[in-house]
Coordinates of N, CA and C in Angstrom, one line a residue:
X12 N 47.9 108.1 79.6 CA 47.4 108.1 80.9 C 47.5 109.5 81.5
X13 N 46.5 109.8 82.4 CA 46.6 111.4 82.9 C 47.4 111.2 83.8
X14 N 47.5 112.5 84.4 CA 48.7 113.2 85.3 C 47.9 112.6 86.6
X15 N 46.4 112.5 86.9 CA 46.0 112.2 87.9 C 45.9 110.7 88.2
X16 N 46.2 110.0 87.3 CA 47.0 108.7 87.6 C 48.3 108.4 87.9
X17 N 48.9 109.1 87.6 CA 50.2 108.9 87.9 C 50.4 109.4 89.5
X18 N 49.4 110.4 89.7 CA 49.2 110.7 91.3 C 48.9 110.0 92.1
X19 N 48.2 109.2 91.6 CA 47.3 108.4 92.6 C 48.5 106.7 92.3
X20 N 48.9 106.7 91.8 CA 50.1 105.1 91.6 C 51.0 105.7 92.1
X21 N 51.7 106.9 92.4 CA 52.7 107.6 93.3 C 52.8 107.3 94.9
X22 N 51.4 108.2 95.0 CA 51.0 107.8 96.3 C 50.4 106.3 97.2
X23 N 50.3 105.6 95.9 CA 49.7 104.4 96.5 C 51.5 103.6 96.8
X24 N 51.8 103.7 96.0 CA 53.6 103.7 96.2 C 54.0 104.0 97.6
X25 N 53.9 105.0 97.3 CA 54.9 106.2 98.8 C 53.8 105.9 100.3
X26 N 52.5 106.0 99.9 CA 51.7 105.8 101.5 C 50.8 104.1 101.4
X27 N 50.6 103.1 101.2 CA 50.2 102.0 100.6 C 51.0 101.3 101.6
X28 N 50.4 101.0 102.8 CA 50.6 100.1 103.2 C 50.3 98.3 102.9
X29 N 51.5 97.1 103.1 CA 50.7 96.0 102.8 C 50.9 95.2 103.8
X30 N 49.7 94.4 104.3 CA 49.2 93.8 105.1 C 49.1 92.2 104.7
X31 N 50.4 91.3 104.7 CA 50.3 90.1 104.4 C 50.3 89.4 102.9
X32 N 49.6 88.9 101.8 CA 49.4 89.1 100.4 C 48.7 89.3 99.7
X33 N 47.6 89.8 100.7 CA 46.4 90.2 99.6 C 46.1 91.4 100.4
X34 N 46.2 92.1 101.4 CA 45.5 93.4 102.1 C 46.5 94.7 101.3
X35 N 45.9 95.9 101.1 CA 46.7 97.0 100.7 C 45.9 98.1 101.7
X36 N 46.5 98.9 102.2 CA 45.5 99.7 103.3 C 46.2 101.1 102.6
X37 N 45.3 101.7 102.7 CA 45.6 103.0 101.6 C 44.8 104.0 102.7
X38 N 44.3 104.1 104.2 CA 43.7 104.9 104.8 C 44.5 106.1 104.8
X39 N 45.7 106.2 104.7 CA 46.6 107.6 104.6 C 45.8 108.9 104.3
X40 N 45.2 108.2 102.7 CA 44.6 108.7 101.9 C 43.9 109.0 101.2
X41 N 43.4 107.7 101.3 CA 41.9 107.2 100.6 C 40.4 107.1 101.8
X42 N 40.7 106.3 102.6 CA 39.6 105.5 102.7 C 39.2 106.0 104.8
X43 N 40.2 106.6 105.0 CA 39.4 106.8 106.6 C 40.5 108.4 106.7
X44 N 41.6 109.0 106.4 CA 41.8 110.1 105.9 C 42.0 110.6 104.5
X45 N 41.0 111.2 103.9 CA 41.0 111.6 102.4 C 41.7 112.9 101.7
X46 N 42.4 112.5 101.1 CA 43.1 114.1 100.2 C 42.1 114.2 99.3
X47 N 41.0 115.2 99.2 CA 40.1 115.5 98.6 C 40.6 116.3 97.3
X48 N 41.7 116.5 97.4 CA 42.3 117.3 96.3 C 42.4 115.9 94.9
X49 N 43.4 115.2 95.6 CA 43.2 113.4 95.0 C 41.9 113.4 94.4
X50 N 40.7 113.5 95.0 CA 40.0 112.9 94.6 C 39.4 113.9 93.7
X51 N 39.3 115.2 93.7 CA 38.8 115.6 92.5 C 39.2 115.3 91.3
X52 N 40.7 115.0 91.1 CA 41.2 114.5 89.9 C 40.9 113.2 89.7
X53 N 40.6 112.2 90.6 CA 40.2 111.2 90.3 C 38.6 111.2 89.8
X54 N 38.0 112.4 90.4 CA 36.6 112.5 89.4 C 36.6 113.0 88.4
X55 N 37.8 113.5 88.0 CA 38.1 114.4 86.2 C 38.4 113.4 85.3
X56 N 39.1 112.5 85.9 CA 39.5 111.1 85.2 C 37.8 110.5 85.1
X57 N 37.2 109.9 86.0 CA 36.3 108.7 85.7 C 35.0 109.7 84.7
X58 N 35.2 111.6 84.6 CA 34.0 112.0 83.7 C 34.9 111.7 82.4
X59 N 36.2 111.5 82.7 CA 36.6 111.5 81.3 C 36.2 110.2 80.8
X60 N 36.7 109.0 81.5 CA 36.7 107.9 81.0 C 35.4 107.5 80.7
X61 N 34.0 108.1 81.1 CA 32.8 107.9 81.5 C 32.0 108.8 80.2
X62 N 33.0 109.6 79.6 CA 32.3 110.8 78.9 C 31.2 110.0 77.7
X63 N 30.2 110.8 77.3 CA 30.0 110.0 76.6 C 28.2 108.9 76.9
X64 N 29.0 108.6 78.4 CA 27.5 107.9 79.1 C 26.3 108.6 79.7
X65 N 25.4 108.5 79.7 CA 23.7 109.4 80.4 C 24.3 108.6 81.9
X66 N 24.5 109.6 82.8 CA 24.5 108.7 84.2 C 23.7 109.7 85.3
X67 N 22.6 109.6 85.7 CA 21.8 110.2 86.6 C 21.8 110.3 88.0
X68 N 22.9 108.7 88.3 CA 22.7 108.4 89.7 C 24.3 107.5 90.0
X69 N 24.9 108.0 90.7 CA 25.8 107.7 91.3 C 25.8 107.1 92.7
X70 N 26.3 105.6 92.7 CA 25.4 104.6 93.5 C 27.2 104.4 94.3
X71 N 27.1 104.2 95.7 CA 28.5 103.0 96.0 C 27.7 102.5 97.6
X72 N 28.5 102.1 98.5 CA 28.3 101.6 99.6 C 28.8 102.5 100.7
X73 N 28.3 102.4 101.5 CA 29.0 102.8 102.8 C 30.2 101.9 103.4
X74 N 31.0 102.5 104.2 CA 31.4 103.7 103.9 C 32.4 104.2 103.6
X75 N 33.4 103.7 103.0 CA 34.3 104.5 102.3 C 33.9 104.7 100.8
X76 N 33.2 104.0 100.0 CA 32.9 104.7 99.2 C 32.3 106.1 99.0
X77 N 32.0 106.5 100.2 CA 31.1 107.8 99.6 C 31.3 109.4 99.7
X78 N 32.8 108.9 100.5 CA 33.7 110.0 100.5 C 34.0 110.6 98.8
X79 N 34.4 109.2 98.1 CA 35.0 109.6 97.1 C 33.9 110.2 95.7
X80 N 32.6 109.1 95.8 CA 31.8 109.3 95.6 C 30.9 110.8 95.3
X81 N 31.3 111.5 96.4 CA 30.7 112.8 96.6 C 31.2 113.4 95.4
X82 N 32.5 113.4 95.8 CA 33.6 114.3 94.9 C 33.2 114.0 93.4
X83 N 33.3 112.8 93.0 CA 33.3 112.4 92.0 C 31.7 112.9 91.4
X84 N 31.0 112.8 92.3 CA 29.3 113.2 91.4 C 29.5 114.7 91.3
X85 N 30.1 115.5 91.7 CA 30.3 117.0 91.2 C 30.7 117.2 89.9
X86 N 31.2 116.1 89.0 CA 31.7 116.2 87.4 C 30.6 116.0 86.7
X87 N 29.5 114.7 87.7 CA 28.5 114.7 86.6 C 27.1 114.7 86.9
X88 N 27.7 116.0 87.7 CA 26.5 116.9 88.1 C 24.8 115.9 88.5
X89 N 25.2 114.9 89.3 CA 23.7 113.9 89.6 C 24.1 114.1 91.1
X90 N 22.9 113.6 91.9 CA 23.0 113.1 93.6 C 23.7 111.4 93.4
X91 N 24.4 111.2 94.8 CA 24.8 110.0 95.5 C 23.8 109.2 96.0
X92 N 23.9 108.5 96.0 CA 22.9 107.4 96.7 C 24.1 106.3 97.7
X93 N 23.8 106.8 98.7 CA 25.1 105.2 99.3 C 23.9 104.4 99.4
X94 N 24.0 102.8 99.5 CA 23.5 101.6 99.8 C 24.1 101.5 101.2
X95 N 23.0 101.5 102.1 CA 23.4 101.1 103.5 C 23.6 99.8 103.9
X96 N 24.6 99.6 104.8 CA 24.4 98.3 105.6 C 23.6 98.0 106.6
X97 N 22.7 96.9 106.7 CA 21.5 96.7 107.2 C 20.7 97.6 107.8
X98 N 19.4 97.1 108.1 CA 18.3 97.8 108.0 C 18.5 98.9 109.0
X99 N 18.3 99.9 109.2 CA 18.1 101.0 110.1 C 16.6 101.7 110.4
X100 N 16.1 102.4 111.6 CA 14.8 102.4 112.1 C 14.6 104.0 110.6
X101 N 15.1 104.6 110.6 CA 14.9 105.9 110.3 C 15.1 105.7 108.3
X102 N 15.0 104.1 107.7 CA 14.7 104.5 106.2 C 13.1 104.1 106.4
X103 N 12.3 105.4 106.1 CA 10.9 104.8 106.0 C 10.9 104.0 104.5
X104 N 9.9 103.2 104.3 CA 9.6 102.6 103.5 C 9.9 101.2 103.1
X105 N 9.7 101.0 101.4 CA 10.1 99.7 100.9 C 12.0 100.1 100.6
X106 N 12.5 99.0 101.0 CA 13.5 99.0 100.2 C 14.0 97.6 99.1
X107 N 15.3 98.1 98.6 CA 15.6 96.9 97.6 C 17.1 96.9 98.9
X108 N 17.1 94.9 98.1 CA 18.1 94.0 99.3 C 18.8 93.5 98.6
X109 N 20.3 93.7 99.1 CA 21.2 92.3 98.4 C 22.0 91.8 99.5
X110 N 22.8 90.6 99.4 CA 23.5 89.9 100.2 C 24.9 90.9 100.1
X111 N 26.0 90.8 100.7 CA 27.4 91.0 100.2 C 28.2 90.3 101.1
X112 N 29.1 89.7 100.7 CA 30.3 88.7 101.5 C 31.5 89.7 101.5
X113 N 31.7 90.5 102.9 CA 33.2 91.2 102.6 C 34.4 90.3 103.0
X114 N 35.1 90.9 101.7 CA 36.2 90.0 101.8 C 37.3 90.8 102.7
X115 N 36.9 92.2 103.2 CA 38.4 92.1 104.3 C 37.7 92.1 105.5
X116 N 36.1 92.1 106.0 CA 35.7 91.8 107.3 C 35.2 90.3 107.7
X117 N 35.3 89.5 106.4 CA 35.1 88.2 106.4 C 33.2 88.1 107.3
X118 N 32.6 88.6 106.5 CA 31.2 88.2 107.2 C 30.3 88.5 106.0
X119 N 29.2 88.2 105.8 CA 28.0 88.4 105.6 C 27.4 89.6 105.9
X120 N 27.1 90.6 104.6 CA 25.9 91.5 105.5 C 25.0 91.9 104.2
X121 N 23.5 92.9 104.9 CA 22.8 93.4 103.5 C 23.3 94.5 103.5
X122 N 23.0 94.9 102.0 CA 23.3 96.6 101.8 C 21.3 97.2 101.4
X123 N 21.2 98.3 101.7 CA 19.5 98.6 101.4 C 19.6 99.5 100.6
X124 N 18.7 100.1 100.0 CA 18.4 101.5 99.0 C 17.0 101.6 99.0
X125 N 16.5 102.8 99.3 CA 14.9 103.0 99.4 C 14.6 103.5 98.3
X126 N 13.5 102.2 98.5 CA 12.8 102.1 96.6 C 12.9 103.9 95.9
X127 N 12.6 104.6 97.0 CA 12.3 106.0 96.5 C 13.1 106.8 95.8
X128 N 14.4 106.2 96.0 CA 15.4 107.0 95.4 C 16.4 106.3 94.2
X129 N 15.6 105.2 93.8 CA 16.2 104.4 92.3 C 15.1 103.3 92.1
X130 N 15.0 103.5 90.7 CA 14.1 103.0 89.8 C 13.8 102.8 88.7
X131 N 13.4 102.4 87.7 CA 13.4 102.6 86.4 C 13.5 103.8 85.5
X132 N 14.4 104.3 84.6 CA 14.5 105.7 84.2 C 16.3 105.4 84.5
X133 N 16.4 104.9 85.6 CA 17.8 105.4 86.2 C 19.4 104.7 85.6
X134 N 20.1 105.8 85.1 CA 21.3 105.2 84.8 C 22.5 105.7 85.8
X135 N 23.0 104.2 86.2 CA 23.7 104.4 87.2 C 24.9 104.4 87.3
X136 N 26.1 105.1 87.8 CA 27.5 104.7 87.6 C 27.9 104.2 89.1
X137 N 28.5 102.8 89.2 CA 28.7 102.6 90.6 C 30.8 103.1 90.7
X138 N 30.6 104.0 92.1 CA 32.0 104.2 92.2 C 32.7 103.8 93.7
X139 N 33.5 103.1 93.6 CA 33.9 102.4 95.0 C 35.3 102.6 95.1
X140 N 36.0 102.0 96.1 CA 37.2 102.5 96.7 C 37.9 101.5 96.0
X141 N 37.8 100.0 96.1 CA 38.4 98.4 95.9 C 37.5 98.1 95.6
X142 N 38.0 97.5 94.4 CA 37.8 95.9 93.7 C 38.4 95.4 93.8
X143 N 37.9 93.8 94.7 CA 39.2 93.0 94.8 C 38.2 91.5 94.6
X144 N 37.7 90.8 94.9 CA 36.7 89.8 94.4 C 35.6 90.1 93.6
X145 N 35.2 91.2 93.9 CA 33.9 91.7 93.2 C 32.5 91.4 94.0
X146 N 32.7 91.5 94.7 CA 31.4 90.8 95.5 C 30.5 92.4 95.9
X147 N 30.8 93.2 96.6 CA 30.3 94.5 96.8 C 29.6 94.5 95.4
X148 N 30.7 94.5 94.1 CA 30.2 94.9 93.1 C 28.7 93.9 92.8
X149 N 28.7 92.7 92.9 CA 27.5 92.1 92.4 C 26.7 92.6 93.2
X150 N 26.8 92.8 94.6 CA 25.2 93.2 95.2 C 25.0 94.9 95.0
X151 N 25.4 95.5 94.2 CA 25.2 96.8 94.2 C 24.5 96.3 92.2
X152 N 24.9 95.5 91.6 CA 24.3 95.3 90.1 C 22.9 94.5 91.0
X153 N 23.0 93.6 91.7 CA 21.7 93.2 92.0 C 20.1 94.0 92.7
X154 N 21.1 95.5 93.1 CA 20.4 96.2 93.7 C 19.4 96.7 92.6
X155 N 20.8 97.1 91.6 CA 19.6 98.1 90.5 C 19.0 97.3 89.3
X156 N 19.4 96.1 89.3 CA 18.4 94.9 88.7 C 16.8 95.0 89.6
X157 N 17.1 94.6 90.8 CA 15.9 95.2 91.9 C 15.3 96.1 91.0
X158 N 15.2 97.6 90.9 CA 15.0 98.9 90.9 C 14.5 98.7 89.4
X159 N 14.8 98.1 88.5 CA 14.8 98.0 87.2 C 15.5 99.3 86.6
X160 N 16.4 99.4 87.2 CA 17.7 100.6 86.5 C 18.6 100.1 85.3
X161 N 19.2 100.8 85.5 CA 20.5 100.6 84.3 C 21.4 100.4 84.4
X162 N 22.6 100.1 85.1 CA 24.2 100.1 85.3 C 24.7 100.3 84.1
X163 N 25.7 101.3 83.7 CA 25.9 101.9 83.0 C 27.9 101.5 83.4
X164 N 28.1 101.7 83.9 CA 28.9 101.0 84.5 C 29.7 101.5 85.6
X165 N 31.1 101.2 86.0 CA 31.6 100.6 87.4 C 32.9 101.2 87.1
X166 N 32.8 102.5 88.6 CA 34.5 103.1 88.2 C 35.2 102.7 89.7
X167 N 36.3 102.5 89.8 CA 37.1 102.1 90.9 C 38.5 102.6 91.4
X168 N 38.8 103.0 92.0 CA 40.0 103.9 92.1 C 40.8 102.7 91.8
X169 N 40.9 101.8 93.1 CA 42.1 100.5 93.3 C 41.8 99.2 92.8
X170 N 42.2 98.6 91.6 CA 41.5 97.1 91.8 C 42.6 96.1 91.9
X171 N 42.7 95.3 92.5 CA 43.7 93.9 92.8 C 43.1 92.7 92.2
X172 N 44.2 92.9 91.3 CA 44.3 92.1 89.7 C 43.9 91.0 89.6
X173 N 44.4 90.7 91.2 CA 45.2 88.9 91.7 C 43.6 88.4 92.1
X174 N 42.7 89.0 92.1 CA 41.2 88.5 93.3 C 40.2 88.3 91.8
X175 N 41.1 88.5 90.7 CA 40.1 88.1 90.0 C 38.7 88.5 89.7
X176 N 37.9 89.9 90.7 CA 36.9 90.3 90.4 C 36.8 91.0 89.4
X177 N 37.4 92.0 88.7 CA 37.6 92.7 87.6 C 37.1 91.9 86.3
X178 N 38.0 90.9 86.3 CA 38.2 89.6 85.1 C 36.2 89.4 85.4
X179 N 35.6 89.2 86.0 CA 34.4 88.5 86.1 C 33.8 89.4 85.8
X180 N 33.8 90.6 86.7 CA 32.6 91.4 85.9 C 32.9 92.1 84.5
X181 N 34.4 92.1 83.9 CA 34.2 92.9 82.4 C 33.8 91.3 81.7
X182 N 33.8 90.2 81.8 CA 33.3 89.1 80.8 C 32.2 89.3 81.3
X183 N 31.1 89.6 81.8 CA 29.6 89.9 82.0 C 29.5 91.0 80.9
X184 N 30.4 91.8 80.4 CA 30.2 92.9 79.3 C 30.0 94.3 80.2
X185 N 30.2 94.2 81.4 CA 30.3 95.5 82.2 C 31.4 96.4 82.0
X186 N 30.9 97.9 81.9 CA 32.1 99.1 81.5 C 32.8 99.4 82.7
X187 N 34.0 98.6 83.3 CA 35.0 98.7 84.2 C 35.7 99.3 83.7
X188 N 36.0 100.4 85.0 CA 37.0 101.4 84.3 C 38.3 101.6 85.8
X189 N 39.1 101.4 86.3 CA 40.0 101.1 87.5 C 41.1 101.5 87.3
X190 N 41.4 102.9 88.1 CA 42.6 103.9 88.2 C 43.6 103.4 88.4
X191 N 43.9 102.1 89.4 CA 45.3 101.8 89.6 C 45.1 100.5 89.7
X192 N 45.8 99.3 89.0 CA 45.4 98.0 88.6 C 46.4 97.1 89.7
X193 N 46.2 97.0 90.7 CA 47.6 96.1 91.6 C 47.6 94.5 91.1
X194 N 48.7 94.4 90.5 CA 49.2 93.1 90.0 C 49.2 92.0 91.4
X195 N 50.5 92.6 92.1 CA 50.8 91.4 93.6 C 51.1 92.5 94.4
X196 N 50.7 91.9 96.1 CA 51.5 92.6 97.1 C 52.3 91.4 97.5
X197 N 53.1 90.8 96.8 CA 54.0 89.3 97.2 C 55.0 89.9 98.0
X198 N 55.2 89.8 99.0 CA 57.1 89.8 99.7 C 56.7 91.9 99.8
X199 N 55.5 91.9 100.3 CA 54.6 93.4 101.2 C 55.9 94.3 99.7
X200 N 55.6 94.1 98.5 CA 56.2 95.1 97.2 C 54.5 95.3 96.4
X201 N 54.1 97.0 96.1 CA 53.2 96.8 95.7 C 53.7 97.0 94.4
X202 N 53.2 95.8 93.4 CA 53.7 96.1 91.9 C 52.4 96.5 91.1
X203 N 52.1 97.6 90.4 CA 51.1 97.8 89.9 C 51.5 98.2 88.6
X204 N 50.2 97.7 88.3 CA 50.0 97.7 85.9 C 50.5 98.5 85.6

């Protein structure tokens, strides 16, 4: 395991807040203030883990994914594409739609992507902040099913072991690849793989 995992399970340690037994809030440093330093190493890791793959298009959601996102598409040298949440006046065009159920805002919303910017040809690597059910993850596979792309597969800084989304999408035969694997936040102790 690289040095840059051990960074990022350090800090998820030391600044990782837990919120009851399933919330982990990592804004310190992830997800609403960013150590971009972190994250370049965490984009050295996912070209490593990744090496190997044709990936043209680096896809996540708004919006914490696309902090990290950024960073991470400078290793492999393609543009970002975020998937917006619902429709906005200023995407001209067709777009492609999926549902997504968030599990920490507990609601229903769409994510969009204009047809224009994914399509057939396109191999995509999705990179997100959490996996924790997987649900983001299926409407971002259902987007580039839309598109007639390729998912190539699925990198994730944090995934929470316990939500079982991980387990679902690698038995689909998807290349999940997830920097720090959180077992339990039982009795607010984060115990990770």
């Amino acid at each position: 395991m690289g040095q840059a995992m051990e960074l990022l399970k350090e800090r998820i340690r030391r600044d990782g807040k837990v919120k009851g037994t399933d919330v982990l809030k990592v804004d310190s440093f992830l997800n609403h203030q960013m150590d971009v330093e972190l994250f370049a190493e965490i984009g050295k890791e996912f070209k490593r883990r990744f090496a190997g793959c044709e990936i043209n298009k680096i896809l996540t959601i708004e919006a914490s994914g696309i902090g990290i996102a950024c960073v991470v598409a400078q290793y492999f040298h393609c543009p970002v594409i975020f998937a917006k949440k619902t429709q906005t006046k200023n995407i001209a065009g067709e777009v492609y739609t999926a549902k997504v159920e968030s599990f920490t805002h507990g609601r229903v919303y769409d994510i969009i992507v204009a047809k224009e910017f994914l399509g057939p040809g396109d191999k995509v690597l999705l990179i997100d902040d959490f996996l924790a059910n997987g649900n983001a993850a299926k409407g971002i596979m259902e987007l580039v099913k839309q598109a007639g792309a390729e998912l190539v597969g699925m990198g994730f800084i944090i995934e929470k072991a316990f939500q079982h989304g991980g387990d679902e999408l690698r038995e689909q035969g998807i290349h999940v690849e997830s920097l720090a694997i959180i077992e339990s936040l039982d009795n607010c102790e984060i115990k990770i793989r």
